[in-house]
Amino acid sequence: MAEDLTSFRTQVQAWLSEHFPSSLKSNAAGIMEAAFSENGLSADAEQWRQSLADAGYGAPTWPKEYGGAGLSDSQAAVLSGEMANVGAFNPIPGLAGMGVTMVGPTVLEYGSEDQKLRHLPGIASGTVRWCLGLSEPNAGSDLASLTTKAQDDGDTWIVNGQKIWTSGADRSQWCGALVRTDASAKKRDGISFLMLKMDQPGVRTRPIKLIGGASPFCETFFDDARAEKDDLLGPLNNGWSVVKRLLQHERQSQTGAGAPSGSGSAALSIQDLAKKYVGTTESGELADADLRSRLTSHLMATKAHAMTGSRIREEARGKVEVSAAASILKNSATIVAQVRSELTIEMMGNQGLGWEGDDFTPEELATVRGWLSGKAISIYGGSFEVQKNIISKNILGLPETTQKG
Amino acid sequence: MAEDLTSFRTQVQAWLSEHFPSSLKSNAAGIMEAAFSENGLSADAEQWRQSLADAGYGAPTWPKEYGGAGLSDSQAAVLSGEMANVGAFNPIPGLAGMGVTMVGPTVLEYGSEDQKLRHLPGIASGTVRWCLGLSEPNAGSDLASLTTKAQDDGDTWIVNGQKIWTSGADRSQWCGALVRTDASAKKRDGISFLMLKMDQPGVRTRPIKLIGGASPFCETFFDDARAEKDDLLGPLNNGWSVVKRLLQHERQSQTGAGAPSGSGSAALSIQDLAKKYVGTTESGELADADLRSRLTSHLMATKAHAMTGSRIREEARGKVEVSAAASILKNSATIVAQVRSELTIEMMGNQGLGWEGDDFTPEELATVRGWLSGKAISIYGGSFEVQKNIISKNILGLPETTQKG
Amino acid sequence: MAALTEEQTLIRDQARAWVTEQSPVRKFRQMRDEKAPLSFHADDWQAMIDMGWTGILVPEKYGGSELGYLTLGIVLEETGRQLTASPLLASAGIGAAALLVAGSDEQKQRILPGVVDGSNVVTLAVEEGPRHDPRQLSLAAMSRDDGLSLVGEKTMVHEAMAATHFVVAVRTSGHAGDENGMTLVLVDAESEGLTLSPLSTVDSRGYASLSFSDVKVSEEQILGSVNSAYVHLEQILDRARAATAAEMMGTAAQAFDMTLEYLKTRVQFGQVIGSFQALGHRAADLFTEMELTRSCMEGALQAIDAGREDVPELCSLSKTRTGEFIHHMSNELIQIHGGIGMTDEFDAGLYLKRARPLEAAWGNQAFHRDRYARLLGF
Amino acid sequence: MAALTEEQTLIRDQARAWVTEQSPVRKFRQMRDEKAPLSFHADDWQAMIDMGWTGILVPEKYGGSELGYLTLGIVLEETGRQLTASPLLASAGIGAAALLVAGSDEQKQRILPGVVDGSNVVTLAVEEGPRHDPRQLSLAAMSRDDGLSLVGEKTMVHEAMAATHFVVAVRTSGHAGDENGMTLVLVDAESEGLTLSPLSTVDSRGYASLSFSDVKVSEEQILGSVNSAYVHLEQILDRARAATAAEMMGTAAQAFDMTLEYLKTRVQFGQVIGSFQALGHRAADLFTEMELTRSCMEGALQAIDAGREDVPELCSLSKTRTGEFIHHMSNELIQIHGGIGMTDEFDAGLYLKRARPLEAAWGNQAFHRDRYARLLGF
């Protein structure tokens, strides 16, 4: 077993030295920025993407026949470790939008052989970008009350309705949408998961400006949009089970407390930042004792959150099931991230109130924008309130009551 | 008008100089302690009680025919001011238990002429002590689910069931009890308010020991206890409106933040107490900066509460209705009192952990007992949760939902 | 709401009607989107002058109505509700207070009538660092034959682009951190050597940094006596804090009303969300906090009007409690509105972005908790 | 719960079964009502010794099993659940830790086997004032021909009435407040000049004050070197904090379980009260806090076992977080139980009364927040 990984590691190292252009070294941000600019990927980056796609390393754990490399989790860890060692970065998950992280795993689980062959290779090569159409203006936390409907006209599905918070919709080629296919059924029944092309006359997108500025989110309008009959994923009228799985993928990705808003790897720790803006007493304590107590509580909460993540990983080692404590981590991560933002703008004082311009450093401006956009963490992907309902009901076994999201 | 009060003041002064025994001066606590000891009131105190009763000054605003003095509110204020001036104290409300404060006003409002004549003079003279039988073991915040029942056997009511939290029941001659008189009606219907004698074979009381030690509370058991037919107060099966009025009297009495637990008039302010136990820095700040912030927040909350009380009194001046903000004051007072207790035992450190003995000062021990018994403030008289339901529903107009107490 | 006089009730009703009809929050939004150079609409400002709001603090002999701080607070609460932009707080509130506290009769006579009729806009320049600390002044004022020469910087000066005069706290002796050695001077906005740089802040309000490069100030421009301005400065700041708190109360109360309205109308899981008990209890908590905060805010203004001794404590109390409430309320405003609250086209974000600068102004909650404890002697 | 070894799992299951069957909380109540002089039942203590719990920290060469701090924590969590009274924490936890940290091989050989077999009960005597502050030592130790003579007082000494030995922190030079000049000595409980006064505390646990009146201590009784005990003392205190936190976790977790059970069974307004969303959310908050706290508590014990460098930070973290959780949880325990929770015959009050002394022990939350910040350099 250890032997296998060693030889795989050697193989990966050789492959990297052959295919990874040194011009791209340690430049993940630059690659992605170019990808979404008008110019698109640089020639080197495009060549690197193609090399990854050819090797199946864009989505390395997917089966080879669908564009992956069929790697085990351990092998995938070796691959990503070796890539990190040489400063290489896999742009394909970013290029594919919701494809690699959300749509792909769901297609692998629920798709027909035909669907897998048609959709997965484009995702795994980073050439087809996907968005997800889930929420609607009147179906937020209460997703099951969605009204976008798809009617079977014999040859195709005809889709009408409006989605909101469709991240990256204005730059996607495909959309996975939750639609109502049986209006007479109860709320959670009668819903199906449909895949459709974005580049067609019946689809219109409008980017949403958020309180922190421009955002990847869109409103998406379907006006007699069409989807192929064989692009229904999973059983008809049983899309709810598909979406529950999707949301699990989403929540799992949100249980870390994330990096400090607006800080690169060279950023100061929050306590050093505090000392910089607030100053210290003669004995080296933060000059604002009130802030110092609250900052300490925050650092303790951050540490407690990190230690809980480690504990759960340790407990779950070898088990397949997602730990029940995942719901705790989502809210805990939310509090950690949002309190950090609030404390940071508080300590920056007037310098933490900038919107734009040279009177504020880029870090100060990024802190303010991050503080604003971070308010979403407790709203999307299972709101703070919904998570509490889940803990109360599913984990503590308290009887169901009226639920709010 | 001012003239009237002046002449009334002169009259009260004369009456006091004639009737108030100087031996009782500034000794309210001593009088009440004796009253509830085996000895009972001293001869001087008994004579003073009788003088008050003869003048109708035990319950001075009640009509003369029921044992009061028929005073206006302004006259009553003059009376109590003049009594305070000479160090006199009216023991009758204390002697009458729930009589002067709760039962009497309700009898005045709902009672028949016969009931007023039979019950009020005993209360107003401090010779008949009353308790109230409201809560039951399974009817706490949800009072309307009470099950103690009264059956009409033609001549009398026969009462069976159990009450809890009947304050002073073991020392009362009469009880005002909420009983179910129609088992088939909906919860809040079918309830009546019945007055019955405690000194009879069918009534048994058991004092309740609380976490802070002995308490005035009892469990009261009715086992074929009897009440007179004409001791039903208010209409049959409509006791709920009587009790709503009673509870209003109760909540009104609980909106002040109260005196610091375990501190007499000579007690240190909480910030001076903190300095005494915790010490100060060279610049005179409390040595524990973390505690100092929290203590400051508490003092601010205390001030905000007091200022809100003043504001509401000012707004309501001249109006008869109790201000809608009374519900806010109950919870606010609760927080102020409970946080003060918690902070006090925290600052006392090991000295704030005593139960009895000479190793702790009487003030330290009283602080600990007060901290424990003060946990009841958020439970009795409209729990913290019930008050929030009331604010949410009655004041903010949010739609009714499942309510919890 | 405090028990108001008939006149105060009239003024409140007029103010409420005017902001709702003439300058609701969408007008602020429009100003923001246009990036109006003064960060307010001249017609709004003129309307306020016409309604007499600029004279509320000013004695009749200088052209005002001298109705006092509580009355000013009543108006600021209403403008705070709709984020109405103007120099009302900065000039007719704080600028006027500075002259009333520290100015000579001659100086008041020279400046205040113009504050009332709008020809003067006077604003306070105190801050130098990122955090409020009135002792940490280092803007240097050196003696000259006929006055002072100023060299240094001020930042976060409210409504500076509209100002005709700045009341500037300068150091005439000692070092940053000393209470002694400060002086207040009235600087003409057109002074030679004075440069303004507007700041683009998250609340889209008018602030600028001032740079003083040998700005000359004559003796008539000195407010109060040289070197001993700290007591006056604290009095002025306390008035600034109490007046700012009134505006904060309005902004937060509007956020509360928006939230309550949303709780009553937004349907999820088949019910209006306000019927979910957890949200009902949060609304009750916010209402309780709001009522307690209002008492502090009004109490501080009344104490100033009555000339009471506990003005400093009450102003720190008021600023802290309104700061805590607007902080909590602005976060709950977004959270309870959910996704829609995150969008720029909905108004919630405007209130959130306004909240933090108001919290920081003239000392944040932590600053005033510390000050309150010091004032109470521990 | 941390990933346990098979042995640890066995010990936990045995401990849980034993406390539940042999020493549930009603046995503690009985002890309290009887005012048992030692504040514990001798048969319980003997059972713990027989189960080997007193040897968990002690190396095999001194008669123990050296299973480590996490294992001790597992047991203390279970005894904490039922408030089981014994000198386990004080002697087999903190007393043993003191000898292991500061004792010579000869001293360990002399004392520890007795700790394991129960013939010795060793407890730590540090506190002198009302609040924990290990630098504020003034109990004076004056040099004598063959050792030291002690004069002064100690207070809140755990399980002092059962102790055969005290590990006493004394001042051999310098002044109260200095880190230098402290020494640790092992004092025989039978020493001449030593007087014990039991304290009656709210948690009905065994504490006493010690009075030293020329108590003689020989050189063999000095643990470590004279005047430089502070580093050892901090190490011992960190072990005391981490072990106490484990007990606190158990007590608080039991309070959580009682509350959850009540939420599922108590009916009001026609429903079990746990179905009211506001209470459901509070239960979710408490559960979240509990899980986060558990990670800190276990992490500190694991760090001690692994000899990691961040032991001081993690012990302050653990003590603070368990303190915050037990504080909050004990208040919610009473509040959610309502009237019944206020009665002495129900158990809730016992948990509330236990919570505050545990919070205060070896430094309360404020103490450890301050220490954590200092350790992190701000």
PDB file of C-alpha atoms in Angstrom, chain B residues 136-143 145 165 187-188 206 208-212 219 277-278 288 290-291 294 338 342 345-357 359-360 365 368 371-376 378-380 383-386 402-405, chain D residues 32-33 35 127 129-132 155-156 197-203 209 266-271 273 275-277 279 282 327 331-332 334-346 348-350 352-353 356-357 360-361 364-367 369-370:
ATOM      1  CA  GLU B 136     -50.341  23.497  39.995  1.00  0.00           C
ATOM      2  CA  PRO B 137     -47.577  20.958  39.375  1.00  0.00           C
ATOM      3  CA  ASN B 138     -48.666  20.566  35.766  1.00  0.00           C
ATOM      4  CA  ALA B 139     -49.976  24.072  35.302  1.00  0.00           C
ATOM      5  CA  GLY B 140     -47.128  26.530  35.641  1.00  0.00           C
ATOM      6  CA  SER B 141     -46.773  29.061  32.895  1.00  0.00           C
ATOM      7  CA  ASP B 142     -49.702  27.274  31.276  1.00  0.00           C
ATOM      8  CA  LEU B 143     -51.985  28.131  34.174  1.00  0.00           C
ATOM      9  CA  SER B 145     -54.468  23.700  32.219  1.00  0.00           C
ATOM     10  CA  TRP B 165     -46.182  27.910  45.086  1.00  0.00           C
ATOM     11  CA  LYS B 187     -59.350  25.184  28.919  1.00  0.00           C
ATOM     12  CA  ARG B 188     -59.815  28.820  29.814  1.00  0.00           C
ATOM     13  CA  ARG B 206     -46.363  21.432  53.109  1.00  0.00           C
ATOM     14  CA  ILE B 208     -41.271  23.946  50.021  1.00  0.00           C
ATOM     15  CA  LYS B 209     -37.548  24.150  50.595  1.00  0.00           C
ATOM     16  CA  LEU B 210     -35.840  25.977  47.734  1.00  0.00           C
ATOM     17  CA  ILE B 211     -32.305  25.917  46.411  1.00  0.00           C
ATOM     18  CA  GLY B 212     -31.496  29.007  48.444  1.00  0.00           C
ATOM     19  CA  GLU B 219     -47.680  22.859  48.387  1.00  0.00           C
ATOM     20  CA  TYR B 277     -12.454  42.342  46.581  1.00  0.00           C
ATOM     21  CA  VAL B 278     -10.535  42.742  43.342  1.00  0.00           C
ATOM     22  CA  ASP B 288      -9.584  42.788  36.577  1.00  0.00           C
ATOM     23  CA  ASP B 290     -12.337  41.842  31.886  1.00  0.00           C
ATOM     24  CA  LEU B 291     -14.652  42.085  34.886  1.00  0.00           C
ATOM     25  CA  ARG B 294     -18.788  43.524  32.185  1.00  0.00           C
ATOM     26  CA  GLN B 338     -29.680  38.355  38.091  1.00  0.00           C
ATOM     27  CA  GLU B 342     -23.715  36.768  39.253  1.00  0.00           C
ATOM     28  CA  ILE B 345     -20.398  36.369  43.564  1.00  0.00           C
ATOM     29  CA  GLU B 346     -17.809  36.422  40.791  1.00  0.00           C
ATOM     30  CA  MET B 347     -15.984  39.392  42.290  1.00  0.00           C
ATOM     31  CA  MET B 348     -16.157  37.960  45.795  1.00  0.00           C
ATOM     32  CA  GLY B 349     -14.306  34.891  44.539  1.00  0.00           C
ATOM     33  CA  ASN B 350     -13.949  32.226  47.221  1.00  0.00           C
ATOM     34  CA  GLN B 351     -15.769  34.492  49.655  1.00  0.00           C
ATOM     35  CA  GLY B 352     -18.780  34.403  47.346  1.00  0.00           C
ATOM     36  CA  LEU B 353     -19.103  30.626  47.629  1.00  0.00           C
ATOM     37  CA  GLY B 354     -20.109  30.263  51.273  1.00  0.00           C
ATOM     38  CA  TRP B 355     -23.210  28.513  52.547  1.00  0.00           C
ATOM     39  CA  GLU B 356     -22.969  29.206  56.272  1.00  0.00           C
ATOM     40  CA  GLY B 357     -20.485  29.719  59.083  1.00  0.00           C
ATOM     41  CA  ASP B 359     -15.679  32.134  57.562  1.00  0.00           C
ATOM     42  CA  PHE B 360     -17.989  34.320  55.515  1.00  0.00           C
ATOM     43  CA  LEU B 365     -23.681  34.658  52.768  1.00  0.00           C
ATOM     44  CA  VAL B 368     -25.010  33.693  47.812  1.00  0.00           C
ATOM     45  CA  TRP B 371     -28.115  34.755  43.979  1.00  0.00           C
ATOM     46  CA  LEU B 372     -29.859  31.384  44.307  1.00  0.00           C
ATOM     47  CA  SER B 373     -33.308  32.608  45.268  1.00  0.00           C
ATOM     48  CA  GLY B 374     -33.059  35.327  42.587  1.00  0.00           C
ATOM     49  CA  LYS B 375     -33.110  32.648  39.902  1.00  0.00           C
ATOM     50  CA  ALA B 376     -36.854  32.595  40.537  1.00  0.00           C
ATOM     51  CA  SER B 378     -37.227  34.917  35.652  1.00  0.00           C
ATOM     52  CA  ILE B 379     -39.619  32.057  36.398  1.00  0.00           C
ATOM     53  CA  TYR B 380     -42.432  33.372  38.583  1.00  0.00           C
ATOM     54  CA  SER B 383     -41.526  33.780  33.069  1.00  0.00           C
ATOM     55  CA  PHE B 384     -38.880  35.329  30.877  1.00  0.00           C
ATOM     56  CA  GLU B 385     -40.234  33.324  27.954  1.00  0.00           C
ATOM     57  CA  VAL B 386     -43.875  34.199  28.593  1.00  0.00           C
ATOM     58  CA  THR B 402     -47.134  27.911  19.737  1.00  0.00           C
ATOM     59  CA  GLN B 403     -46.448  29.568  23.072  1.00  0.00           C
ATOM     60  CA  LYS B 404     -44.109  28.396  25.774  1.00  0.00           C
ATOM     61  CA  GLY B 405     -43.678  29.581  29.309  1.00  0.00           C
TER      62      GLY B 405
ATOM     63  CA  ARG D  32     -24.891  16.625  52.050  1.00  0.00           C
ATOM     64  CA  ASP D  33     -27.968  16.118  54.220  1.00  0.00           C
ATOM     65  CA  LYS D  35     -23.242  16.718  56.785  1.00  0.00           C
ATOM     66  CA  GLU D 127      -4.903  30.182  47.570  1.00  0.00           C
ATOM     67  CA  GLY D 129      -7.017  35.575  49.087  1.00  0.00           C
ATOM     68  CA  PRO D 130     -10.547  35.477  47.776  1.00  0.00           C
ATOM     69  CA  ARG D 131      -9.432  35.281  44.150  1.00  0.00           C
ATOM     70  CA  HIS D 132      -6.981  32.967  42.424  1.00  0.00           C
ATOM     71  CA  THR D 155      -7.765  28.855  52.147  1.00  0.00           C
ATOM     72  CA  MET D 156     -10.103  26.813  49.954  1.00  0.00           C
ATOM     73  CA  SER D 197     -11.015  24.784  59.788  1.00  0.00           C
ATOM     74  CA  PRO D 198     -13.560  23.214  57.486  1.00  0.00           C
ATOM     75  CA  LEU D 199     -15.527  25.621  55.304  1.00  0.00           C
ATOM     76  CA  SER D 200     -19.232  25.280  54.622  1.00  0.00           C
ATOM     77  CA  THR D 201     -19.566  26.132  50.957  1.00  0.00           C
ATOM     78  CA  VAL D 202     -22.476  26.282  48.570  1.00  0.00           C
ATOM     79  CA  ASP D 203     -21.390  23.140  46.704  1.00  0.00           C
ATOM     80  CA  SER D 209      -8.690  26.814  55.643  1.00  0.00           C
ATOM     81  CA  ARG D 266     -42.629  18.324  30.081  1.00  0.00           C
ATOM     82  CA  VAL D 267     -45.962  19.305  28.589  1.00  0.00           C
ATOM     83  CA  GLN D 268     -47.260  22.887  28.636  1.00  0.00           C
ATOM     84  CA  PHE D 269     -49.902  24.443  26.419  1.00  0.00           C
ATOM     85  CA  GLY D 270     -50.691  20.976  25.108  1.00  0.00           C
ATOM     86  CA  GLN D 271     -47.242  20.154  23.710  1.00  0.00           C
ATOM     87  CA  ILE D 273     -41.992  22.186  25.561  1.00  0.00           C
ATOM     88  CA  SER D 275     -41.329  21.568  20.383  1.00  0.00           C
ATOM     89  CA  PHE D 276     -41.365  25.323  21.022  1.00  0.00           C
ATOM     90  CA  GLN D 277     -38.873  26.683  18.536  1.00  0.00           C
ATOM     91  CA  LEU D 279     -36.437  26.445  23.286  1.00  0.00           C
ATOM     92  CA  ARG D 282     -31.592  27.359  22.823  1.00  0.00           C
ATOM     93  CA  HIS D 327     -22.089  28.878  33.765  1.00  0.00           C
ATOM     94  CA  ASN D 331     -28.469  28.839  34.473  1.00  0.00           C
ATOM     95  CA  GLU D 332     -30.423  27.354  31.582  1.00  0.00           C
ATOM     96  CA  ILE D 334     -32.834  26.121  36.208  1.00  0.00           C
ATOM     97  CA  GLN D 335     -34.620  28.440  33.815  1.00  0.00           C
ATOM     98  CA  ILE D 336     -35.887  25.705  31.506  1.00  0.00           C
ATOM     99  CA  HIS D 337     -37.017  23.548  34.420  1.00  0.00           C
ATOM    100  CA  GLY D 338     -38.959  26.500  35.812  1.00  0.00           C
ATOM    101  CA  GLY D 339     -40.476  26.238  39.286  1.00  0.00           C
ATOM    102  CA  ILE D 340     -39.485  22.631  39.891  1.00  0.00           C
ATOM    103  CA  GLY D 341     -35.859  23.552  39.221  1.00  0.00           C
ATOM    104  CA  MET D 342     -36.006  26.029  42.107  1.00  0.00           C
ATOM    105  CA  THR D 343     -36.904  23.381  44.684  1.00  0.00           C
ATOM    106  CA  ASP D 344     -34.287  21.793  46.856  1.00  0.00           C
ATOM    107  CA  GLU D 345     -35.719  18.326  46.384  1.00  0.00           C
ATOM    108  CA  PHE D 346     -35.042  18.428  42.648  1.00  0.00           C
ATOM    109  CA  ALA D 348     -30.985  21.023  39.359  1.00  0.00           C
ATOM    110  CA  GLY D 349     -29.944  23.265  42.242  1.00  0.00           C
ATOM    111  CA  LEU D 350     -27.123  20.898  43.185  1.00  0.00           C
ATOM    112  CA  LEU D 352     -25.992  25.128  39.832  1.00  0.00           C
ATOM    113  CA  LYS D 353     -24.335  25.254  43.250  1.00  0.00           C
ATOM    114  CA  ARG D 356     -19.678  28.472  40.475  1.00  0.00           C
ATOM    115  CA  PRO D 357     -17.028  26.943  42.762  1.00  0.00           C
ATOM    116  CA  ALA D 360     -13.597  29.925  40.443  1.00  0.00           C
ATOM    117  CA  ALA D 361     -11.188  27.041  41.032  1.00  0.00           C
ATOM    118  CA  ASN D 364     -12.073  31.851  36.631  1.00  0.00           C
ATOM    119  CA  GLN D 365     -12.937  32.685  33.035  1.00  0.00           C
ATOM    120  CA  ALA D 366     -11.716  36.293  33.294  1.00  0.00           C
ATOM    121  CA  PHE D 367      -8.417  35.160  34.808  1.00  0.00           C
ATOM    122  CA  ARG D 369      -8.894  35.048  29.215  1.00  0.00           C
ATOM    123  CA  ASP D 370      -6.311  37.499  30.476  1.00  0.00           C
TER     124      ASP D 370
END
